[in-house]
PDB file of C-alpha atoms in Angstrom:
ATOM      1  CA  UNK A  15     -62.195  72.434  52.491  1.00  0.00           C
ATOM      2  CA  UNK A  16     -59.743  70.262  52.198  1.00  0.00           C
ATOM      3  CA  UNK A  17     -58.541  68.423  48.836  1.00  0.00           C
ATOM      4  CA  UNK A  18     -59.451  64.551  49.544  1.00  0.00           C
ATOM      5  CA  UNK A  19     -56.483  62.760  47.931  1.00  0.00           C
ATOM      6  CA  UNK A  20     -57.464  58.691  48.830  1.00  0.00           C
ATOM      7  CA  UNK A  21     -60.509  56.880  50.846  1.00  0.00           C
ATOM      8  CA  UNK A  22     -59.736  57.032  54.398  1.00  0.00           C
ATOM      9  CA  UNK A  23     -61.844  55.464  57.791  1.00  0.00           C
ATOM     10  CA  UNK A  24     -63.762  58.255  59.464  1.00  0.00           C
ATOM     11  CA  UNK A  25     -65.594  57.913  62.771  1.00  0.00           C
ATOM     12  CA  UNK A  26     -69.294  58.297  64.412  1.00  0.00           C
ATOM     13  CA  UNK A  27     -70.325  57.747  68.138  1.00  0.00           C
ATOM     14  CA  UNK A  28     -73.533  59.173  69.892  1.00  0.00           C
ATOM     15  CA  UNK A  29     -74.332  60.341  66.884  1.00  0.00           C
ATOM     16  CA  UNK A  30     -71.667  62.755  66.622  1.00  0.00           C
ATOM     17  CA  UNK A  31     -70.183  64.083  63.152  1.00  0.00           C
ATOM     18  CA  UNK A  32     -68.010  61.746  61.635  1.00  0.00           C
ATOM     19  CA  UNK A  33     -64.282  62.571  62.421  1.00  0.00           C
ATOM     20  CA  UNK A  34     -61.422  60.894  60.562  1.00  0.00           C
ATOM     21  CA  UNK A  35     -59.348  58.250  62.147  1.00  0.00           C
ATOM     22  CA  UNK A  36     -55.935  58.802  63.568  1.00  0.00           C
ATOM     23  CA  UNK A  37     -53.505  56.029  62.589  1.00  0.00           C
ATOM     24  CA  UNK A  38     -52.627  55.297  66.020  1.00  0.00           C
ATOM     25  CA  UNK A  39     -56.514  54.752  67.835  1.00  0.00           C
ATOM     26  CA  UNK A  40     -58.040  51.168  67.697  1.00  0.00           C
ATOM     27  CA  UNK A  41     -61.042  51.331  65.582  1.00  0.00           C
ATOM     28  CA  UNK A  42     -62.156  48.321  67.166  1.00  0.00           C
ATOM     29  CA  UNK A  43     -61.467  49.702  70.241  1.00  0.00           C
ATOM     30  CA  UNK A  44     -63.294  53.140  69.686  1.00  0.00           C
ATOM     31  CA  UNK A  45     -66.398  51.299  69.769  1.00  0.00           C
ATOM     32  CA  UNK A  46     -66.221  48.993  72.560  1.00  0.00           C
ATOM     33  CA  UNK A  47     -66.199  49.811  76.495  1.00  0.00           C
ATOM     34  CA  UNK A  48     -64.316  46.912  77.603  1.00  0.00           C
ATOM     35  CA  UNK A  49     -61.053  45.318  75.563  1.00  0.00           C
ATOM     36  CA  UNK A  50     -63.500  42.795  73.468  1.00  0.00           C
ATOM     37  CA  UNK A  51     -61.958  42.485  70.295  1.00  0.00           C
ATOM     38  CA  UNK A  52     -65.339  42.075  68.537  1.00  0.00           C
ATOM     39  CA  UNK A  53     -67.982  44.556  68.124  1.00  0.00           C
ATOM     40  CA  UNK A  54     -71.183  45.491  65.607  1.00  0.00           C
ATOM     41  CA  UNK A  55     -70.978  48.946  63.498  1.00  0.00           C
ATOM     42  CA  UNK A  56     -73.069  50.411  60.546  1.00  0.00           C
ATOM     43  CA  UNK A  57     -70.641  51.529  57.749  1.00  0.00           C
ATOM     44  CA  UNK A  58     -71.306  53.327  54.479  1.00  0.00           C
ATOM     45  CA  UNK A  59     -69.219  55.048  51.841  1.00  0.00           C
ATOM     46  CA  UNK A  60     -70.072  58.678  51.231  1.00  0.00           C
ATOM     47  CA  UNK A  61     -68.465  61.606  49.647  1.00  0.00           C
ATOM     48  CA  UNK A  62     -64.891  59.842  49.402  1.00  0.00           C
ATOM     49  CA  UNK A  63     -65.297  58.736  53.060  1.00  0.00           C
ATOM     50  CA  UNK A  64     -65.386  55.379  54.694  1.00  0.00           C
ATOM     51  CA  UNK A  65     -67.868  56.546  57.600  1.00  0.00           C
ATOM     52  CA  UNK A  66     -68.559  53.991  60.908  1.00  0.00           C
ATOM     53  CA  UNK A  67     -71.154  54.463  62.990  1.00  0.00           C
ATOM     54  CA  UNK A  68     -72.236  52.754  66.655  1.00  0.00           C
ATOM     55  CA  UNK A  69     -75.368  50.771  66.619  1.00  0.00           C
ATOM     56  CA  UNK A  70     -77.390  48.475  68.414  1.00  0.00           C
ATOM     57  CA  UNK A  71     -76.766  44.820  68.739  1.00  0.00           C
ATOM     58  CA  UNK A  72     -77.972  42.989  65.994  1.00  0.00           C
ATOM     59  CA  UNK A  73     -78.324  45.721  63.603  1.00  0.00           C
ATOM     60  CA  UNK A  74     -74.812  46.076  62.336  1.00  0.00           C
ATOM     61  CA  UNK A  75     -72.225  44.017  60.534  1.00  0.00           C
ATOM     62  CA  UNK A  76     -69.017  42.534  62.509  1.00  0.00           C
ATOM     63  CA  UNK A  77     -65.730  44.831  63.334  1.00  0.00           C
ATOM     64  CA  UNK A  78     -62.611  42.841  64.740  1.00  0.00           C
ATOM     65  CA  UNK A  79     -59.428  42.770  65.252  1.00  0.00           C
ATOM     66  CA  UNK A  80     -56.719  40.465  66.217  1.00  0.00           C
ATOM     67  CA  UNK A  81     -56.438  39.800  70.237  1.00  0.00           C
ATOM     68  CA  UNK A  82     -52.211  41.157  69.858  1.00  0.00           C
ATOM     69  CA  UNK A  83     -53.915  44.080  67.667  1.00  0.00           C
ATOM     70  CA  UNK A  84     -50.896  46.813  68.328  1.00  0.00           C
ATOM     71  CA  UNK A  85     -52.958  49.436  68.776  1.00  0.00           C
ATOM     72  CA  UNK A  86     -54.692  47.396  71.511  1.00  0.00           C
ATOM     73  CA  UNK A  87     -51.399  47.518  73.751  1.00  0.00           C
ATOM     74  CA  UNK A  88     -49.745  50.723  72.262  1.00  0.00           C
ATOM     75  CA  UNK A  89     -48.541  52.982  74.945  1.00  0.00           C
ATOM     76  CA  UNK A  90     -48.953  56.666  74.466  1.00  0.00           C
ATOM     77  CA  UNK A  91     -45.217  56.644  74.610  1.00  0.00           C
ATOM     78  CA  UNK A  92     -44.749  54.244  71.888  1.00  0.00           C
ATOM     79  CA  UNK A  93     -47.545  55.995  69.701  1.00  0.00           C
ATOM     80  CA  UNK A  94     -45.649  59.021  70.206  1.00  0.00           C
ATOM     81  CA  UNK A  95     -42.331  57.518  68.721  1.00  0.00           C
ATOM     82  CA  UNK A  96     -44.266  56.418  65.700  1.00  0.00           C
ATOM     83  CA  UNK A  97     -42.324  58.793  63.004  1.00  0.00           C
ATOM     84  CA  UNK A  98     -45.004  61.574  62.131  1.00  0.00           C
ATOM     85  CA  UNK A  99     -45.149  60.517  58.162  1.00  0.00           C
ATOM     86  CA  UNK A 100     -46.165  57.009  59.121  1.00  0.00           C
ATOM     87  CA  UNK A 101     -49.313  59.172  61.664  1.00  0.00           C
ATOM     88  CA  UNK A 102     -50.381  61.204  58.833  1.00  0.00           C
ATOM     89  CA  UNK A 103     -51.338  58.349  56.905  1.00  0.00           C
ATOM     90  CA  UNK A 104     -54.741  57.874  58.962  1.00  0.00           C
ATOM     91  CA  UNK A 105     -56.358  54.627  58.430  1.00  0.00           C
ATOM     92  CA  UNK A 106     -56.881  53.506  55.024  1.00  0.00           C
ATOM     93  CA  UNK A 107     -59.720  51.373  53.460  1.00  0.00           C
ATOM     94  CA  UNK A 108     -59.235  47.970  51.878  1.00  0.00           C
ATOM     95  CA  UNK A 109     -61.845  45.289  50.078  1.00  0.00           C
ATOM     96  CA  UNK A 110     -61.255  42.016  49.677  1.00  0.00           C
ATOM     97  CA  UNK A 111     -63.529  39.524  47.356  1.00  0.00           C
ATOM     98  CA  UNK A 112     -64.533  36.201  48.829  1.00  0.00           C
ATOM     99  CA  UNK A 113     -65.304  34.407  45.230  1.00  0.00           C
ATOM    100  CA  UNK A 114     -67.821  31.333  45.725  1.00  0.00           C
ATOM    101  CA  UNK A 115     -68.415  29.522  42.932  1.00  0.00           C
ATOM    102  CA  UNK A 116     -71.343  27.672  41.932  1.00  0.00           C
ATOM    103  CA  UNK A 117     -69.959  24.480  43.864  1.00  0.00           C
ATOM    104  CA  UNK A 118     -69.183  26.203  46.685  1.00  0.00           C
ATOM    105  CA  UNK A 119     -65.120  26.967  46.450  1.00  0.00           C
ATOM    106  CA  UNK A 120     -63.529  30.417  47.342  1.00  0.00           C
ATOM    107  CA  UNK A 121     -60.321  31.319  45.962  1.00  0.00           C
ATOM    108  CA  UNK A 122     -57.493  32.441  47.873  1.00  0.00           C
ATOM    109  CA  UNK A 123     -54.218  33.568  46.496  1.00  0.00           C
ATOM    110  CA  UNK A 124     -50.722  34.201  47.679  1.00  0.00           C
ATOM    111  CA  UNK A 125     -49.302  37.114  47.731  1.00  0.00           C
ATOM    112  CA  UNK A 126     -46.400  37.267  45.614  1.00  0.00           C
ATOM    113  CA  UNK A 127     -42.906  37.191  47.861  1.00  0.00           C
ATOM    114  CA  UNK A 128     -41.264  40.736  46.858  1.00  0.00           C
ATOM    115  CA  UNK A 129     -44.445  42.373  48.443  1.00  0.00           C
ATOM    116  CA  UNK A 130     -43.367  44.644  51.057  1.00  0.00           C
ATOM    117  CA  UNK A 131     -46.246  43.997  53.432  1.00  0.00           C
ATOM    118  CA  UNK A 132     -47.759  40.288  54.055  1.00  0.00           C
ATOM    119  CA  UNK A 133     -45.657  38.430  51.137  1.00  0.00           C
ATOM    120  CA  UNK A 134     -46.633  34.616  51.019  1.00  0.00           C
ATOM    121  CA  UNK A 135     -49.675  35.105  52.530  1.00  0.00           C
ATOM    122  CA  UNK A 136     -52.665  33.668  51.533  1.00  0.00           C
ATOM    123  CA  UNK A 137     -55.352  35.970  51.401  1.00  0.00           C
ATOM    124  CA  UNK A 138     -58.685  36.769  48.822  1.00  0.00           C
ATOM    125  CA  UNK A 139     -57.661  39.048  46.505  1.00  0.00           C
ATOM    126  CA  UNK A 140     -58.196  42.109  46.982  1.00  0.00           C
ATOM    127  CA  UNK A 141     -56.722  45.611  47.462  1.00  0.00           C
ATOM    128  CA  UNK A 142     -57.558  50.117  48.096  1.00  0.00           C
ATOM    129  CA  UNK A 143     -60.444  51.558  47.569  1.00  0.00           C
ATOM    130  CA  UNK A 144     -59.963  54.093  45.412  1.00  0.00           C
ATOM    131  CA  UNK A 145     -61.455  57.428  45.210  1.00  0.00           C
ATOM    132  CA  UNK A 146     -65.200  57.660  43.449  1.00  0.00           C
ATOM    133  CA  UNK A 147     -65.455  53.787  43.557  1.00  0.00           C
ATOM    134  CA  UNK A 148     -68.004  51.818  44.990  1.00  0.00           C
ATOM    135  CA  UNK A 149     -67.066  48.582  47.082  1.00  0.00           C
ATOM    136  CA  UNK A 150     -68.361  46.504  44.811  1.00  0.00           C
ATOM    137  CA  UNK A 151     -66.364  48.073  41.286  1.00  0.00           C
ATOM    138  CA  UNK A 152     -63.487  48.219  43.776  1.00  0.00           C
ATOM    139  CA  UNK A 153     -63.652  44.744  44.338  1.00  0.00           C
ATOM    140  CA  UNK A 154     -64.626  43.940  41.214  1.00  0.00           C
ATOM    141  CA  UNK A 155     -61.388  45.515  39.612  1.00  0.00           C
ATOM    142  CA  UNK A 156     -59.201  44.390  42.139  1.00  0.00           C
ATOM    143  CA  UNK A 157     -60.159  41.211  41.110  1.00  0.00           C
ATOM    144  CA  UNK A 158     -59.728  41.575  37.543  1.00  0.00           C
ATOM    145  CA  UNK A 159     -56.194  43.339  38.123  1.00  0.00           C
ATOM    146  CA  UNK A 160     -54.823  40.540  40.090  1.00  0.00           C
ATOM    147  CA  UNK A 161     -56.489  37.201  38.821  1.00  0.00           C
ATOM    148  CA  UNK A 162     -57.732  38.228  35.485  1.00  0.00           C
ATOM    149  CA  UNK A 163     -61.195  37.343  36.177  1.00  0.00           C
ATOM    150  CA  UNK A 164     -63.673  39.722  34.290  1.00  0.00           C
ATOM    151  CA  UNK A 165     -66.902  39.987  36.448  1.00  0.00           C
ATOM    152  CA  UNK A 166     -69.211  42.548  36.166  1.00  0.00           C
ATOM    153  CA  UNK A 167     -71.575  43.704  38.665  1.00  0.00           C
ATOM    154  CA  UNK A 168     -74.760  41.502  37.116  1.00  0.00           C
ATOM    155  CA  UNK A 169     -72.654  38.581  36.956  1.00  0.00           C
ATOM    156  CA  UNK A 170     -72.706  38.049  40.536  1.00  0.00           C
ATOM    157  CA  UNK A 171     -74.933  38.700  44.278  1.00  0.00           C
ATOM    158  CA  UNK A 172     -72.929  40.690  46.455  1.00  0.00           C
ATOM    159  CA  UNK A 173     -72.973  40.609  50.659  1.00  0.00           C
ATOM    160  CA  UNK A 174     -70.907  42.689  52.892  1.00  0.00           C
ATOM    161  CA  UNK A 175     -69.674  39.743  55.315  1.00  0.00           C
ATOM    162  CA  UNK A 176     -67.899  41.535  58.014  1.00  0.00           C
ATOM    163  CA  UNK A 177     -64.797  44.133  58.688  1.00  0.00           C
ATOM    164  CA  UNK A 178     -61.246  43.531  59.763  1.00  0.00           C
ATOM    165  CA  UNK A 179     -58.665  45.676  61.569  1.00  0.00           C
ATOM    166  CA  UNK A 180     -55.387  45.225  60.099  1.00  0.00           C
ATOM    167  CA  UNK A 181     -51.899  46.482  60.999  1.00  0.00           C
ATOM    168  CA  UNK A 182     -48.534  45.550  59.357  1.00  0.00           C
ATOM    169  CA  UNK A 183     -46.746  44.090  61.493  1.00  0.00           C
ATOM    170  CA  UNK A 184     -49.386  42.668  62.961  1.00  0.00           C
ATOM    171  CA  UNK A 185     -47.939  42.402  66.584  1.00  0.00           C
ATOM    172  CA  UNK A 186     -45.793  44.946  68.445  1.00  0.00           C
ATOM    173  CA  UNK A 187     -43.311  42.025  68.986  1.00  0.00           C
ATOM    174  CA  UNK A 188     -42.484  42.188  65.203  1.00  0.00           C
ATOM    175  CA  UNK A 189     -42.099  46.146  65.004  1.00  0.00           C
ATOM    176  CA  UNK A 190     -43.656  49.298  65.941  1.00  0.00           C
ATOM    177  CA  UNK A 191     -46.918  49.785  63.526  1.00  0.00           C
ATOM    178  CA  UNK A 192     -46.390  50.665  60.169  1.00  0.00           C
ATOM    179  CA  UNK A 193     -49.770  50.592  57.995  1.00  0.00           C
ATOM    180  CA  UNK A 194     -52.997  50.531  59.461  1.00  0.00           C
ATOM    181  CA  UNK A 195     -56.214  49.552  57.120  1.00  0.00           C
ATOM    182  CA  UNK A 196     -60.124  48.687  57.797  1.00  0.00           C
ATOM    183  CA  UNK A 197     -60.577  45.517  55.104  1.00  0.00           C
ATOM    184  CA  UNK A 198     -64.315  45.154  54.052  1.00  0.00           C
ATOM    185  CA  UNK A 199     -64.980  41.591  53.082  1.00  0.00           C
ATOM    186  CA  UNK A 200     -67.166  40.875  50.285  1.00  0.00           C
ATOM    187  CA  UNK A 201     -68.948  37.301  49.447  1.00  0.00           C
ATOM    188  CA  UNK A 202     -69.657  37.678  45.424  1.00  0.00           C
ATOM    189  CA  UNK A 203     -71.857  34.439  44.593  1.00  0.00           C
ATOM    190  CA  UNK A 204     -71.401  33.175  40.598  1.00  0.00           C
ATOM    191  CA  UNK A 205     -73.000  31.144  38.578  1.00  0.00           C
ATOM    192  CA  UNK A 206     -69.543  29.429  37.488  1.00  0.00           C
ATOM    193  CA  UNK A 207     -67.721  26.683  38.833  1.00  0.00           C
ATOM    194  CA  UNK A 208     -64.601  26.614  40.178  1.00  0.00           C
ATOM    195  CA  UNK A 209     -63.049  24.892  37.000  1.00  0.00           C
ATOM    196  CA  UNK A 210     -64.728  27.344  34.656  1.00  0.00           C
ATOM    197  CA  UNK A 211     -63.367  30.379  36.837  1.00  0.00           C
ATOM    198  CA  UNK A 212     -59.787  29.209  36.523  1.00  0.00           C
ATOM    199  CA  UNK A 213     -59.841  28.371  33.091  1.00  0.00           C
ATOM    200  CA  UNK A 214     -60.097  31.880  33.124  1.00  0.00           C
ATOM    201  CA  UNK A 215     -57.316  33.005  35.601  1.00  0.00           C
ATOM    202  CA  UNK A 216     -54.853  34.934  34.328  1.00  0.00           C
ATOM    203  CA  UNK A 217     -52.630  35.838  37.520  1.00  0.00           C
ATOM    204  CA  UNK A 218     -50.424  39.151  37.937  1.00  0.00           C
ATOM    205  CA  UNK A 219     -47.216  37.953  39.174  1.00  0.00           C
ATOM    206  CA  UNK A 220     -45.974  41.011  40.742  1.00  0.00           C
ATOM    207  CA  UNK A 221     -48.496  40.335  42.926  1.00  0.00           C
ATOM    208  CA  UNK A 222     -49.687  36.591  42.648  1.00  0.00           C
ATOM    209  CA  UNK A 223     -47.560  33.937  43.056  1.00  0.00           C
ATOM    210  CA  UNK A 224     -50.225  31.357  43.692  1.00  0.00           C
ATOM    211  CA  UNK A 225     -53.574  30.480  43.396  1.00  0.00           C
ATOM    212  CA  UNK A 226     -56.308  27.844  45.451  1.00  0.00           C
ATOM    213  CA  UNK A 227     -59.122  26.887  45.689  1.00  0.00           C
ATOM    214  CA  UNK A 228     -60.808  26.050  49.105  1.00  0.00           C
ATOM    215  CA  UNK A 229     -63.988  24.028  50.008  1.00  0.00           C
ATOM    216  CA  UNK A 230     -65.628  23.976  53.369  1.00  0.00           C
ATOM    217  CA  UNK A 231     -63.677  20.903  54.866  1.00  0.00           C
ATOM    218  CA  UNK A 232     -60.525  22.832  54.461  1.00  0.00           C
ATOM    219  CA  UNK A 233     -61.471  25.572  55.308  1.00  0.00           C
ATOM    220  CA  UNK A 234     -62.455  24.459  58.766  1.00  0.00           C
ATOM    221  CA  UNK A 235     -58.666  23.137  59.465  1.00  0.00           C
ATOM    222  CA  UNK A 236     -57.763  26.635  58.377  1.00  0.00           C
ATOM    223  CA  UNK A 237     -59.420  28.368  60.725  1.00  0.00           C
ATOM    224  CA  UNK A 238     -58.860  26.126  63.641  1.00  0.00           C
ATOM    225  CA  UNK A 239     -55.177  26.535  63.552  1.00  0.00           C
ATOM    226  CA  UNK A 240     -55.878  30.345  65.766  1.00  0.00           C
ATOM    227  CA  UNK A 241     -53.404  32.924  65.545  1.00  0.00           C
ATOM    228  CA  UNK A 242     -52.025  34.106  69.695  1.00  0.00           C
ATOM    229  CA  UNK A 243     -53.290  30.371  70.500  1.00  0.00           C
ATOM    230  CA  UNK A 244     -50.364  28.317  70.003  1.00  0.00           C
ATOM    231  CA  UNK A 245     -52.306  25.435  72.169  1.00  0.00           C
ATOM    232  CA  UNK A 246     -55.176  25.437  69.704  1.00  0.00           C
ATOM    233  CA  UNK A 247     -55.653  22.260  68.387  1.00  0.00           C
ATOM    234  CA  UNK A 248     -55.696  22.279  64.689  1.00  0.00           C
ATOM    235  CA  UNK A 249     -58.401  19.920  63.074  1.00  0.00           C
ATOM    236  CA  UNK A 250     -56.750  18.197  59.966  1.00  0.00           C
ATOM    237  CA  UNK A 251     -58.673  14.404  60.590  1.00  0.00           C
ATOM    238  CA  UNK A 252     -59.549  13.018  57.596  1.00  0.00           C
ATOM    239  CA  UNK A 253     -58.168  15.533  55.306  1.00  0.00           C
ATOM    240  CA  UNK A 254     -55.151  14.668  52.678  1.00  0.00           C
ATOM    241  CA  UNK A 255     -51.817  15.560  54.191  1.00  0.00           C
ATOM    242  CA  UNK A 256     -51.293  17.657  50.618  1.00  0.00           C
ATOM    243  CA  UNK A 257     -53.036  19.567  48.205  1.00  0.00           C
ATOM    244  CA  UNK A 258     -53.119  20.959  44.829  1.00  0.00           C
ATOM    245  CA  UNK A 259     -52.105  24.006  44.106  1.00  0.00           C
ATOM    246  CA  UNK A 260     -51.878  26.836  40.509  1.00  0.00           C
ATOM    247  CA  UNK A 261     -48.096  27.796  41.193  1.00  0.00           C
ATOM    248  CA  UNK A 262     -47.761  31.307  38.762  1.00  0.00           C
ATOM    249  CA  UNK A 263     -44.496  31.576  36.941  1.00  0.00           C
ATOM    250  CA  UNK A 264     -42.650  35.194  36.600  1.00  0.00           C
ATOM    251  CA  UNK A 265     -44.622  35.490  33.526  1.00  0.00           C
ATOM    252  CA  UNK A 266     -48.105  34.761  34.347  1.00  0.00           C
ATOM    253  CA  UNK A 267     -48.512  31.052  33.440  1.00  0.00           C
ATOM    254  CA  UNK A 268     -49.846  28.391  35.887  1.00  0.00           C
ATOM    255  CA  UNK A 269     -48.562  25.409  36.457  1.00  0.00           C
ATOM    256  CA  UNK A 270     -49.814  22.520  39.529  1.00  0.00           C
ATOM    257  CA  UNK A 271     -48.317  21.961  42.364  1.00  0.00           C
ATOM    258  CA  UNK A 272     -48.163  20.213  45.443  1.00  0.00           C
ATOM    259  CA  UNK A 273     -48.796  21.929  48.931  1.00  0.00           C
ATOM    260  CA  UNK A 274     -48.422  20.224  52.136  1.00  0.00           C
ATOM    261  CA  UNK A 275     -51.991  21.153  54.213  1.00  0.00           C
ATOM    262  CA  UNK A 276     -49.770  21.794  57.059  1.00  0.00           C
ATOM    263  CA  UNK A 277     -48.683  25.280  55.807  1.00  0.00           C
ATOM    264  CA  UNK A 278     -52.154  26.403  55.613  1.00  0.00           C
ATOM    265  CA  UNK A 279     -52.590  25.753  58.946  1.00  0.00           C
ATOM    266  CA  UNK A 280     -49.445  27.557  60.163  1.00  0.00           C
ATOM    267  CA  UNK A 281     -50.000  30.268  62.760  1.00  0.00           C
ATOM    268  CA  UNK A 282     -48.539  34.315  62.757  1.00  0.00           C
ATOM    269  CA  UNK A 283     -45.193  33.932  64.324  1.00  0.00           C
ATOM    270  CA  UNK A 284     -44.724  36.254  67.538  1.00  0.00           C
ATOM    271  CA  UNK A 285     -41.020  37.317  66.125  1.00  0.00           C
ATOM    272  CA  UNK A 286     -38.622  36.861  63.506  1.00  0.00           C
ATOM    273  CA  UNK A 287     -39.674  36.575  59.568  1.00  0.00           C
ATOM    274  CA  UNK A 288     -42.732  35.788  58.742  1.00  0.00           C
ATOM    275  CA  UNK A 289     -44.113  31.911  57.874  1.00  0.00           C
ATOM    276  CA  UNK A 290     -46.009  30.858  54.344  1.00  0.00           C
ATOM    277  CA  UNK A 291     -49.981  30.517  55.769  1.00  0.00           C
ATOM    278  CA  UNK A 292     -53.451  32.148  55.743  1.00  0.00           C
ATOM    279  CA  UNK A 293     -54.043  35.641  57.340  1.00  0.00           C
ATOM    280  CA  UNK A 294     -55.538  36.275  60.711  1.00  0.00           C
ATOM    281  CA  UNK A 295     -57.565  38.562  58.861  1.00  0.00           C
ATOM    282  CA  UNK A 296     -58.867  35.687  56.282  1.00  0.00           C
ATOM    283  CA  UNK A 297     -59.402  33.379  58.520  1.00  0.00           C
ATOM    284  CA  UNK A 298     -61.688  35.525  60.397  1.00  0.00           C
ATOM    285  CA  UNK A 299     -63.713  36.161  56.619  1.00  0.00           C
ATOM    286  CA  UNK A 300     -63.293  32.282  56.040  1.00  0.00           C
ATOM    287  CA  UNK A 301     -65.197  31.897  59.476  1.00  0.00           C
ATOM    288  CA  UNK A 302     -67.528  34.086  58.334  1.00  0.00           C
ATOM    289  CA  UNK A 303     -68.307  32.616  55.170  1.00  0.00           C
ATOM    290  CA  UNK A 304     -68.774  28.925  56.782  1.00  0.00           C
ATOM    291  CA  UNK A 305     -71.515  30.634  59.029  1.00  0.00           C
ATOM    292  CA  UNK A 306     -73.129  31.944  55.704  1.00  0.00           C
ATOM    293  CA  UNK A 307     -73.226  28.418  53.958  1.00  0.00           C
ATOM    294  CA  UNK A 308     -74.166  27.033  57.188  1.00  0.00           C
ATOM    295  CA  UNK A 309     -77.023  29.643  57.223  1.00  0.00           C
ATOM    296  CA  UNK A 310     -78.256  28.823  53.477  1.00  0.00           C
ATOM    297  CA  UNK A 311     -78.439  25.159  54.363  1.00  0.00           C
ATOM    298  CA  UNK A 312     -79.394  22.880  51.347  1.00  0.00           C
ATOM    299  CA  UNK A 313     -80.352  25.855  49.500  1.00  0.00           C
ATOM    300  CA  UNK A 314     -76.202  26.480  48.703  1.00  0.00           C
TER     301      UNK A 314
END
């Protein structure tokens, strides 16, 4: 058998054995019969692999990708000039940790600008699932190792919110695919507030170079500014035209800063460098989490 070096995505249909993902296939795509970008899978993490299965409506947990997905409009030709070390990666597993606090804030951070893929993005934090680890410890460590909150498992309730197909780039226009990850988002309710939480923070700067925290309000102009819909009609009324932000210096401290709301709201360019704004991928899990609050009602 062979040696498993890292988590990677492997794949069930009709109840066949589960067969590890090639880095060029859609894994949204595998499970759908038309090209929705939206379907419902079962997922679970045995043996060192990330296994998704096909289920019945209503009985699974959300898959998506982005409508320009690459691997939605790659051509065999074009998967064929992908260089063969990049296809040998398969299609590695990610978590990310949607942190509510007790007065119902998640934090977001920005990926710190010498990062290689996504840098100035604002995304949970998060990062690989790595071998032996559960979700949850994966998240929870992420977590530590990139805000320097200690959380341990009893400290919070944990919920599996949804999964997201990412690629880097994230549209053929911007480059030929590169890295190609399944993100499982997790909502981690605390007992904290947002203020006692980041008293706490203690940023990595290598990979944090900021740090916010969003409410509902915001969150809904986030999500209404829709990547590949450039007519969308972003919803800032009756929101400050700024707000505050925990800027982290090269070594670690926090100072506040001042943000116009507009960059939040910016959309994934089709070309050229990348823009300061929120993921396509986080604003799906942001979505997500405003259908959980709105699902707890006055019980949040």
């Amino acid at each position: 058998m062979e040696k498993v070096t890292k988590i990677l995505v492997h794949l069930s249909k009709n109840n066949v054995a589960p067969q590890c993902a090639r880095f060029v296939q859609s894994i949204t795509g595998h499970f759908t019969e038309t090209l929705d970008d939206e379907v419902e899978v079962k997922c679970s993490l045995e043996n060192n692999r990330f296994i998704l299965c096909d289920c019945e409506k209503g009985r699974g947990i959300p898959l998506k990708r982005a409508t320009f997905c690459p691997f939605k409009y790659l051509s065999v030709a074009e998967a064929a000039a992908i260089p063969l070390d990049v296809q040998s990666r398969g299609v590695d597993v990610g978590v990310a940790i949607l942190l509510q606090s007790a007065n119902q804030k998640v934090l977001l951070t920005r990926r710190a600008s010498s990062l290689r893929i996504f840098p100035n993005v604002w995304v949970p934090p998060g990062g690989h699932v790595e071998l032996d680890e559960r979700l949850l410890d994966a998240g929870l460590r992420e977590l530590r190792e990139e805000t320097g909150l200690k959380l341990d498992p009893g400290d919070v309730s944990a919920q599996l919110l949804g999964l997201w197909e990412s690629v880097f780039p994230p549209m053929l226009s911007r480059g030929m695919p590169q890295r190609h990850h399944v993100v499982t988002y997790m909502l981690l309710n605390t007992s904290l507030t947002h203020q006692q939480l980041q008293a706490s923070l203690r940023p990595k700067p290598a990979e944090v170079s900021g740090c916010l925290w969003v409410d509902a309000s915001l969150v809904k102009a986030i999500v209404s500014a829709v990547d590949g819909e450039e007519g969308s009609v972003t919803q800032l009324e009756g929101l400050a035209p700024t707000i505050s932000v925990s800027e982290v210096s090269p070594e670690g401290g926090l100072s506040e800063s001042i943000l116009p709301l507009s960059v939040l709201c910016n959309r994934a360019p089709n070309s050229g460098e990348d823009v300061e704004r929120v993921s396509t991928g986080t604003k799906y899990a942001l979505e997500l989490w405003l259908k959980n609050l709105e699902g707890q009602g006055t019980r949040c």
